[in-house]
Amino acid sequence: MSVFSREYLQRRSFIELDARQRAQYLFDAGTSRELAGPFDRIESPWLPLQGVPPQSDDGCIVTRGTIGGNRAVVIAFNGAFQGGGIGEVSGAKLTAALDLACRDNENGKPTSAVLLLETGGVRLQEANLGLAAVAETISSIIALRRYAPVISVIAGPVGCFGGMSLAAGVSSYIVMTPEGRLGLNGPEVIEEESGIEEFDASDRSLIWSIFGGQQRYDQGLADVLVDDDADQIAKTVRNLIAQGVPKVHRSEQVDLYRSRIAALDPSRQWDPKEAHSRLSRHLVRHSSGTRDEGGSEAQADLSRRSEAQAEAATKEEKDE
C-alpha cells in the first residue's frame, strides 16, 4: 500500500490542468501571451468534411513569455481534442512557433522552446498532412536546438505516441511523470496488428511497465522524472532552460542505443522486469562516457539513479 505525504496530497496536479493552464503555469507571472488563439479561429478545414466538429485553436496552444527571466515559447497539445493528434493547422502553428524562436536566436535573442506533449501522433482524418507536419516539426526542432534547449514534457496518461514521439526524441531534454507514456506504436495499435497474445492493450500494468515514465527514465530515454506536481515541473523546466544546450543530444548517440538493442535477444518475448534489469545494467556500463559529456545535471542524476536500479536488480537476481 502506497503512503503519500501531506505535501504530496496538497500539491497542485499538473495533469489535472488543461493544456492552456499548463502552458501558462510555466511562465513568469504576467509575461505570457497567447499567439493564434481561439478568437483568431484558425480551424482545420478538413474535419467538418468528415463530420467532425473542429476546435477554434485546433488543439494546439502557442504561448510566449519568459521562464526564469529567459525568453521562451511553450506549445501545448490538448489531449482531450482528437487525442491530441496533429493535423495541418496544429502542425503549422507548432512549426511556425519553433521557426520564430530559431529566428530570434539567430538575431541575438535567445529563446527556448517547451513542448507539452499529450498526443497520439498524426490525426487520422488528416493523415498525409499530419505526416508532413511531423517531418517539418523534427526539422524545426533540430534547427532550434543548436541555439537553445527544446524541452519535451510528457505528463498525462494520453502520453506521446506515433510521429510525435520522434519529435520528442530529437528534443534536448525529455521530462516525464510516472503517469506519462512514451512510445512509437501505442498499445492498441500493437494489439490490433500483432494480436492480444503479443500485447494485451487492456493490461495497464503491462502498458506502464513498457511505456511508462519510470521505465523510460530508467532506460535513459527520459532525462528527468518528476511527480505530478505543477510546481516541480515548472521548476524543472526553469532549471533545464538555465542549463542550456547539452553538448551531446540523445539522437546523436546512435552507437550507444544500438549497443543497448544488441544486448537483447529479439528471438524471444522479454518480460518487462527482466528487460528493465538488463538494460539498466547496460546503461550503467555505458553512461559514464556519454552522459557526463553532456554537462547535464539532469543526465548525471539519471546515471546515478540507473546505477542504483541496476545494483538492486542484480541483487534480486542473485537472491532468486
Tab-separated table of C-alpha atoms in Angstrom:
chain	number	residue	atom	x	y	z
A	1	MET	CA	0.000	0.000	0.000
A	2	SER	CA	1.402	3.391	-1.012
A	3	VAL	CA	1.760	6.096	1.609
A	4	PHE	CA	1.673	9.705	0.382
A	5	SER	CA	2.973	12.664	2.357
A	6	ARG	CA	0.750	15.585	3.299
A	7	GLU	CA	2.782	17.807	0.967
A	8	TYR	CA	2.164	15.459	-1.968
A	9	LEU	CA	-1.565	15.305	-1.317
A	10	GLN	CA	-1.739	19.114	-1.140
A	11	ARG	CA	0.222	19.660	-4.343
A	12	ARG	CA	-1.294	21.198	-7.472
A	13	SER	CA	-1.606	18.468	-10.094
A	14	PHE	CA	-0.134	19.342	-13.491
A	15	ILE	CA	-2.098	16.567	-15.183
A	16	GLU	CA	-5.432	17.939	-13.973
A	17	LEU	CA	-4.759	21.313	-15.626
A	18	ASP	CA	-5.989	21.746	-19.184
A	19	ALA	CA	-3.486	22.442	-21.965
A	20	ARG	CA	-3.816	26.226	-21.761
A	21	GLN	CA	-3.439	26.236	-17.978
A	22	ARG	CA	-0.377	24.013	-18.183
A	23	ALA	CA	1.310	26.382	-20.611
A	24	GLN	CA	0.506	29.471	-18.543
A	25	TYR	CA	1.718	27.821	-15.324
A	26	LEU	CA	5.288	27.612	-16.627
A	27	PHE	CA	5.733	31.341	-17.303
A	28	ASP	CA	6.848	34.111	-15.020
A	29	ALA	CA	3.808	35.937	-13.670
A	30	GLY	CA	2.311	38.454	-16.086
A	31	THR	CA	4.620	37.663	-19.024
A	32	SER	CA	2.646	35.115	-21.069
A	33	ARG	CA	0.824	35.987	-24.281
A	34	GLU	CA	-1.012	33.513	-26.483
A	35	LEU	CA	-0.447	33.587	-30.228
A	36	ALA	CA	-3.009	32.463	-32.833
A	37	GLY	CA	-5.510	31.859	-30.041
A	38	PRO	CA	-9.096	30.618	-30.147
A	39	PHE	CA	-10.519	34.038	-31.029
A	40	ASP	CA	-8.474	34.010	-34.222
A	41	ARG	CA	-10.479	30.895	-35.168
A	42	ILE	CA	-7.770	29.162	-37.172
A	43	GLU	CA	-9.594	25.861	-37.585
A	44	SER	CA	-8.995	22.711	-39.559
A	45	PRO	CA	-10.894	22.868	-42.862
A	46	TRP	CA	-10.798	19.076	-43.186
A	47	LEU	CA	-12.587	17.874	-40.057
A	48	PRO	CA	-16.071	19.241	-40.947
A	49	LEU	CA	-15.880	17.451	-44.302
A	50	GLN	CA	-15.758	14.202	-42.322
A	51	GLY	CA	-18.445	15.144	-39.843
A	52	VAL	CA	-16.025	16.046	-37.036
A	53	PRO	CA	-16.556	19.393	-35.246
A	54	PRO	CA	-13.378	21.496	-35.417
A	55	GLN	CA	-11.876	23.383	-32.489
A	56	SER	CA	-11.082	27.075	-32.699
A	57	ASP	CA	-7.421	26.572	-31.717
A	58	ASP	CA	-7.143	23.141	-33.419
A	59	GLY	CA	-5.996	21.651	-30.114
A	60	CYS	CA	-2.629	23.447	-30.173
A	61	ILE	CA	-1.900	26.344	-27.798
A	62	VAL	CA	1.123	28.571	-28.527
A	63	THR	CA	2.218	30.974	-25.773
A	64	ARG	CA	5.229	33.273	-25.463
A	65	GLY	CA	6.762	34.948	-22.450
A	66	THR	CA	9.647	34.482	-20.025
A	67	ILE	CA	10.526	31.499	-17.865
A	68	GLY	CA	13.004	32.251	-15.112
A	69	GLY	CA	13.707	35.549	-16.838
A	70	ASN	CA	14.579	33.827	-20.141
A	71	ARG	CA	12.593	34.196	-23.347
A	72	ALA	CA	10.606	31.078	-24.200
A	73	VAL	CA	7.745	29.734	-26.264
A	74	VAL	CA	5.502	26.943	-24.978
A	75	ILE	CA	3.464	24.791	-27.347
A	76	ALA	CA	0.822	22.670	-25.585
A	77	PHE	CA	-1.311	19.961	-27.171
A	78	ASN	CA	-4.834	19.360	-25.934
A	79	GLY	CA	-5.161	15.606	-25.434
A	80	ALA	CA	-8.930	15.989	-24.997
A	81	PHE	CA	-9.353	17.073	-28.647
A	82	GLN	CA	-8.814	14.307	-31.207
A	83	GLY	CA	-6.422	12.616	-28.781
A	84	GLY	CA	-4.002	15.498	-29.215
A	85	GLY	CA	-3.499	14.402	-32.834
A	86	ILE	CA	-1.527	16.700	-35.096
A	87	GLY	CA	-3.064	17.961	-38.336
A	88	GLU	CA	-2.419	20.690	-40.884
A	89	VAL	CA	-3.318	23.689	-38.707
A	90	SER	CA	-1.875	22.459	-35.406
A	91	GLY	CA	1.273	21.355	-37.243
A	92	ALA	CA	1.621	24.761	-38.895
A	93	LYS	CA	1.231	26.512	-35.526
A	94	LEU	CA	3.853	24.243	-33.955
A	95	THR	CA	6.472	24.597	-36.676
A	96	ALA	CA	5.893	28.346	-37.051
A	97	ALA	CA	6.443	28.833	-33.301
A	98	LEU	CA	9.673	26.823	-33.418
A	99	ASP	CA	10.901	28.628	-36.540
A	100	LEU	CA	10.181	32.045	-35.000
A	101	ALA	CA	12.140	31.030	-31.901
A	102	CYS	CA	15.004	29.925	-34.147
A	103	ARG	CA	14.937	33.274	-35.954
A	104	ASP	CA	15.014	35.113	-32.628
A	105	ASN	CA	18.121	33.153	-31.646
A	106	GLU	CA	19.776	33.966	-34.960
A	107	ASN	CA	19.031	37.654	-34.283
A	108	GLY	CA	20.703	37.533	-30.871
A	109	LYS	CA	17.560	36.975	-28.788
A	110	PRO	CA	17.975	33.614	-27.008
A	111	THR	CA	14.596	31.826	-26.969
A	112	SER	CA	13.946	28.301	-25.713
A	113	ALA	CA	11.003	26.078	-26.574
A	114	VAL	CA	8.896	23.807	-24.363
A	115	LEU	CA	6.607	21.173	-25.891
A	116	LEU	CA	3.789	19.915	-23.658
A	117	LEU	CA	3.038	16.677	-25.468
A	118	GLU	CA	-0.271	14.913	-24.931
A	119	THR	CA	-0.687	13.368	-28.345
A	120	GLY	CA	-1.332	10.103	-30.118
A	121	GLY	CA	0.612	11.349	-33.136
A	122	VAL	CA	-0.809	12.064	-36.567
A	123	ARG	CA	-4.524	12.872	-36.740
A	124	LEU	CA	-6.041	10.097	-38.854
A	125	GLN	CA	-8.520	12.415	-40.588
A	126	GLU	CA	-5.576	14.448	-41.920
A	127	ALA	CA	-3.059	11.636	-42.286
A	128	ASN	CA	-0.835	12.918	-45.113
A	129	LEU	CA	-0.899	16.493	-43.879
A	130	GLY	CA	-0.134	15.299	-40.359
A	131	LEU	CA	2.828	13.226	-41.545
A	132	ALA	CA	4.200	16.263	-43.365
A	133	ALA	CA	3.754	18.318	-40.189
A	134	VAL	CA	5.727	15.765	-38.150
A	135	ALA	CA	8.609	15.901	-40.630
A	136	GLU	CA	8.605	19.702	-40.545
A	137	THR	CA	8.461	19.661	-36.736
A	138	ILE	CA	11.517	17.414	-36.461
A	139	SER	CA	13.415	19.646	-38.884
A	140	SER	CA	12.447	22.763	-36.902
A	141	ILE	CA	13.477	21.224	-33.571
A	142	ILE	CA	16.884	20.219	-34.917
A	143	ALA	CA	17.414	23.730	-36.273
A	144	LEU	CA	16.429	25.379	-32.977
A	145	ARG	CA	18.261	23.062	-30.567
A	146	ARG	CA	21.635	24.330	-31.844
A	147	TYR	CA	20.929	27.640	-30.157
A	148	ALA	CA	18.643	26.954	-27.198
A	149	PRO	CA	17.177	23.939	-25.399
A	150	VAL	CA	13.998	22.332	-26.704
A	151	ILE	CA	12.286	20.611	-23.772
A	152	SER	CA	9.559	17.991	-24.165
A	153	VAL	CA	7.267	17.434	-21.170
A	154	ILE	CA	5.149	14.256	-21.176
A	155	ALA	CA	2.952	14.329	-18.105
A	156	GLY	CA	-0.525	12.890	-18.624
A	157	PRO	CA	-1.803	9.406	-19.392
A	158	VAL	CA	-2.527	10.266	-23.043
A	159	GLY	CA	1.240	10.160	-23.411
A	160	CYS	CA	3.227	10.788	-26.560
A	161	PHE	CA	2.998	8.287	-29.416
A	162	GLY	CA	3.335	7.980	-33.164
A	163	GLY	CA	5.295	10.551	-35.118
A	164	MET	CA	5.328	12.980	-32.216
A	165	SER	CA	7.394	10.507	-30.190
A	166	LEU	CA	10.070	11.014	-32.852
A	167	ALA	CA	9.831	14.765	-32.311
A	168	ALA	CA	10.284	14.227	-28.578
A	169	GLY	CA	13.271	12.012	-29.291
A	170	VAL	CA	15.200	14.792	-31.061
A	171	SER	CA	14.494	17.395	-28.377
A	172	SER	CA	17.245	18.491	-25.992
A	173	TYR	CA	15.601	17.113	-22.859
A	174	ILE	CA	12.599	14.922	-22.049
A	175	VAL	CA	10.762	15.383	-18.748
A	176	MET	CA	8.217	12.739	-17.684
A	177	THR	CA	5.971	11.901	-14.771
A	178	PRO	CA	5.328	8.291	-13.706
A	179	GLU	CA	1.850	8.665	-15.249
A	180	GLY	CA	3.257	9.723	-18.633
A	181	ARG	CA	3.787	7.295	-21.513
A	182	LEU	CA	6.208	7.423	-24.434
A	183	GLY	CA	6.431	5.092	-27.422
A	184	LEU	CA	6.241	4.870	-31.196
A	185	ASN	CA	3.309	2.455	-31.548
A	186	GLY	CA	0.616	2.630	-28.877
A	187	PRO	CA	-0.753	-0.437	-27.055
A	188	GLU	CA	-3.960	-0.595	-29.112
A	189	VAL	CA	-2.009	-0.423	-32.383
A	190	ILE	CA	0.324	-3.246	-31.327
A	191	GLU	CA	-2.600	-5.436	-30.246
A	192	GLU	CA	-4.505	-4.775	-33.476
A	193	GLU	CA	-1.507	-5.537	-35.690
A	194	SER	CA	0.077	-8.425	-33.773
A	195	GLY	CA	-2.740	-9.864	-31.679
A	196	ILE	CA	-3.569	-9.956	-27.997
A	197	GLU	CA	-1.032	-12.741	-27.446
A	198	GLU	CA	1.705	-10.285	-28.366
A	199	PHE	CA	0.315	-7.342	-26.401
A	200	ASP	CA	-2.807	-7.047	-24.272
A	201	ALA	CA	-3.864	-3.392	-24.542
A	202	SER	CA	-6.182	-3.790	-21.529
A	203	ASP	CA	-3.300	-4.764	-19.210
A	204	ARG	CA	-2.480	-1.440	-17.568
A	205	SER	CA	0.404	-2.895	-15.576
A	206	LEU	CA	1.996	-4.186	-18.784
A	207	ILE	CA	1.439	-0.873	-20.576
A	208	TRP	CA	3.156	1.242	-17.934
A	209	SER	CA	5.950	-1.292	-17.479
A	210	ILE	CA	6.732	-0.830	-21.182
A	211	PHE	CA	5.843	2.792	-21.965
A	212	GLY	CA	5.594	4.446	-18.524
A	213	GLY	CA	7.659	7.356	-17.275
A	214	GLN	CA	9.566	5.324	-14.695
A	215	GLN	CA	10.581	2.735	-17.290
A	216	ARG	CA	11.605	5.324	-19.879
A	217	TYR	CA	13.606	7.206	-17.255
A	218	ASP	CA	15.429	4.081	-16.105
A	219	GLN	CA	16.203	3.200	-19.746
A	220	GLY	CA	17.805	6.595	-20.303
A	221	LEU	CA	15.107	7.657	-22.754
A	222	ALA	CA	13.927	10.462	-20.442
A	223	ASP	CA	16.239	12.893	-18.655
A	224	VAL	CA	14.124	13.834	-15.647
A	225	LEU	CA	11.360	12.007	-13.783
A	226	VAL	CA	9.164	14.208	-11.572
A	227	ASP	CA	5.963	13.741	-9.638
A	228	ASP	CA	2.675	15.065	-10.964
A	229	ASP	CA	3.327	18.396	-9.261
A	230	ALA	CA	2.892	21.619	-11.226
A	231	ASP	CA	5.472	23.473	-9.129
A	232	GLN	CA	8.074	20.709	-9.542
A	233	ILE	CA	7.538	20.555	-13.284
A	234	ALA	CA	7.774	24.349	-13.615
A	235	LYS	CA	10.988	24.354	-11.558
A	236	THR	CA	12.450	21.541	-13.671
A	237	VAL	CA	11.717	23.431	-16.887
A	238	ARG	CA	13.327	26.595	-15.462
A	239	ASN	CA	16.436	24.646	-14.471
A	240	LEU	CA	16.806	22.977	-17.864
A	241	ILE	CA	16.428	26.305	-19.694
A	242	ALA	CA	19.084	27.827	-17.436
A	243	GLN	CA	21.289	24.767	-18.029
A	244	GLY	CA	21.333	25.443	-21.759
A	245	VAL	CA	22.026	23.206	-24.728
A	246	PRO	CA	23.565	19.791	-23.939
A	247	LYS	CA	26.899	19.095	-25.576
A	248	VAL	CA	25.582	15.796	-26.939
A	249	HIS	CA	21.945	15.313	-27.879
A	250	ARG	CA	20.315	11.928	-27.383
A	251	SER	CA	19.613	11.499	-31.103
A	252	GLU	CA	23.346	11.859	-31.807
A	253	GLN	CA	24.233	8.875	-29.596
A	254	VAL	CA	23.435	6.270	-32.236
A	255	ASP	CA	26.149	3.785	-31.236
A	256	LEU	CA	25.043	3.822	-27.602
A	257	TYR	CA	21.446	2.965	-28.400
A	258	ARG	CA	22.412	0.351	-30.986
A	259	SER	CA	24.541	-1.358	-28.349
A	260	ARG	CA	21.571	-1.456	-25.979
A	261	ILE	CA	19.385	-3.097	-28.600
A	262	ALA	CA	22.157	-5.575	-29.386
A	263	ALA	CA	22.187	-6.585	-25.716
A	264	LEU	CA	18.681	-8.058	-26.084
A	265	ASP	CA	17.717	-11.284	-27.823
A	266	PRO	CA	14.752	-10.478	-30.138
A	267	SER	CA	14.016	-14.159	-30.798
A	268	ARG	CA	12.009	-14.430	-27.577
A	269	GLN	CA	9.475	-12.267	-25.781
A	270	TRP	CA	11.068	-10.485	-22.846
A	271	ASP	CA	9.383	-9.958	-19.536
A	272	PRO	CA	9.425	-6.167	-18.875
A	273	LYS	CA	11.059	-6.668	-15.471
A	274	GLU	CA	13.825	-8.813	-16.950
A	275	ALA	CA	14.427	-6.399	-19.838
A	276	HIS	CA	14.488	-3.492	-17.397
A	277	SER	CA	17.157	-5.237	-15.303
A	278	ARG	CA	19.311	-5.995	-18.351
A	279	LEU	CA	19.021	-2.506	-19.859
A	280	SER	CA	19.678	-0.803	-16.514
A	281	ARG	CA	22.964	-2.650	-16.076
A	282	HIS	CA	23.888	-1.903	-19.696
A	283	LEU	CA	23.090	1.783	-19.161
A	284	VAL	CA	25.417	1.929	-16.141
A	285	ARG	CA	28.307	0.393	-18.101
A	286	HIS	CA	27.981	2.924	-20.930
A	287	SER	CA	26.625	6.065	-19.269
A	288	SER	CA	29.776	7.478	-17.671
A	289	GLY	CA	31.417	8.220	-21.004
A	290	THR	CA	28.299	9.540	-22.669
A	291	ARG	CA	26.004	11.330	-20.270
A	292	ASP	CA	28.689	13.182	-18.391
A	293	GLU	CA	29.908	14.639	-21.700
A	294	GLY	CA	26.579	16.395	-21.990
A	295	GLY	CA	27.354	18.537	-18.963
A	296	SER	CA	23.783	17.957	-17.846
A	297	GLU	CA	22.871	17.864	-14.175
A	298	ALA	CA	19.689	16.011	-15.089
A	299	GLN	CA	21.635	13.438	-17.086
A	300	ALA	CA	24.157	12.940	-14.280
A	301	ASP	CA	21.291	12.382	-11.862
A	302	LEU	CA	19.831	9.862	-14.300
A	303	SER	CA	23.112	7.960	-14.392
A	304	ARG	CA	23.297	7.764	-10.588
A	305	ARG	CA	19.680	6.652	-10.360
A	306	SER	CA	20.126	3.998	-13.035
A	307	GLU	CA	23.180	2.620	-11.240
A	308	ALA	CA	21.149	2.184	-8.076
A	309	GLN	CA	18.380	0.491	-10.096
A	310	ALA	CA	20.882	-1.895	-11.682
A	311	GLU	CA	22.510	-2.802	-8.374
A	312	ALA	CA	19.104	-3.553	-6.877
A	313	ALA	CA	18.137	-5.685	-9.889
A	314	THR	CA	21.415	-7.636	-9.704
A	315	LYS	CA	20.905	-8.309	-6.010
A	316	GLU	CA	17.349	-9.502	-6.691
A	317	GLU	CA	18.550	-11.929	-9.375
A	318	LYS	CA	21.154	-13.378	-7.008
A	319	ASP	CA	18.566	-13.818	-4.272
A	320	GLU	CA	16.333	-15.731	-6.687
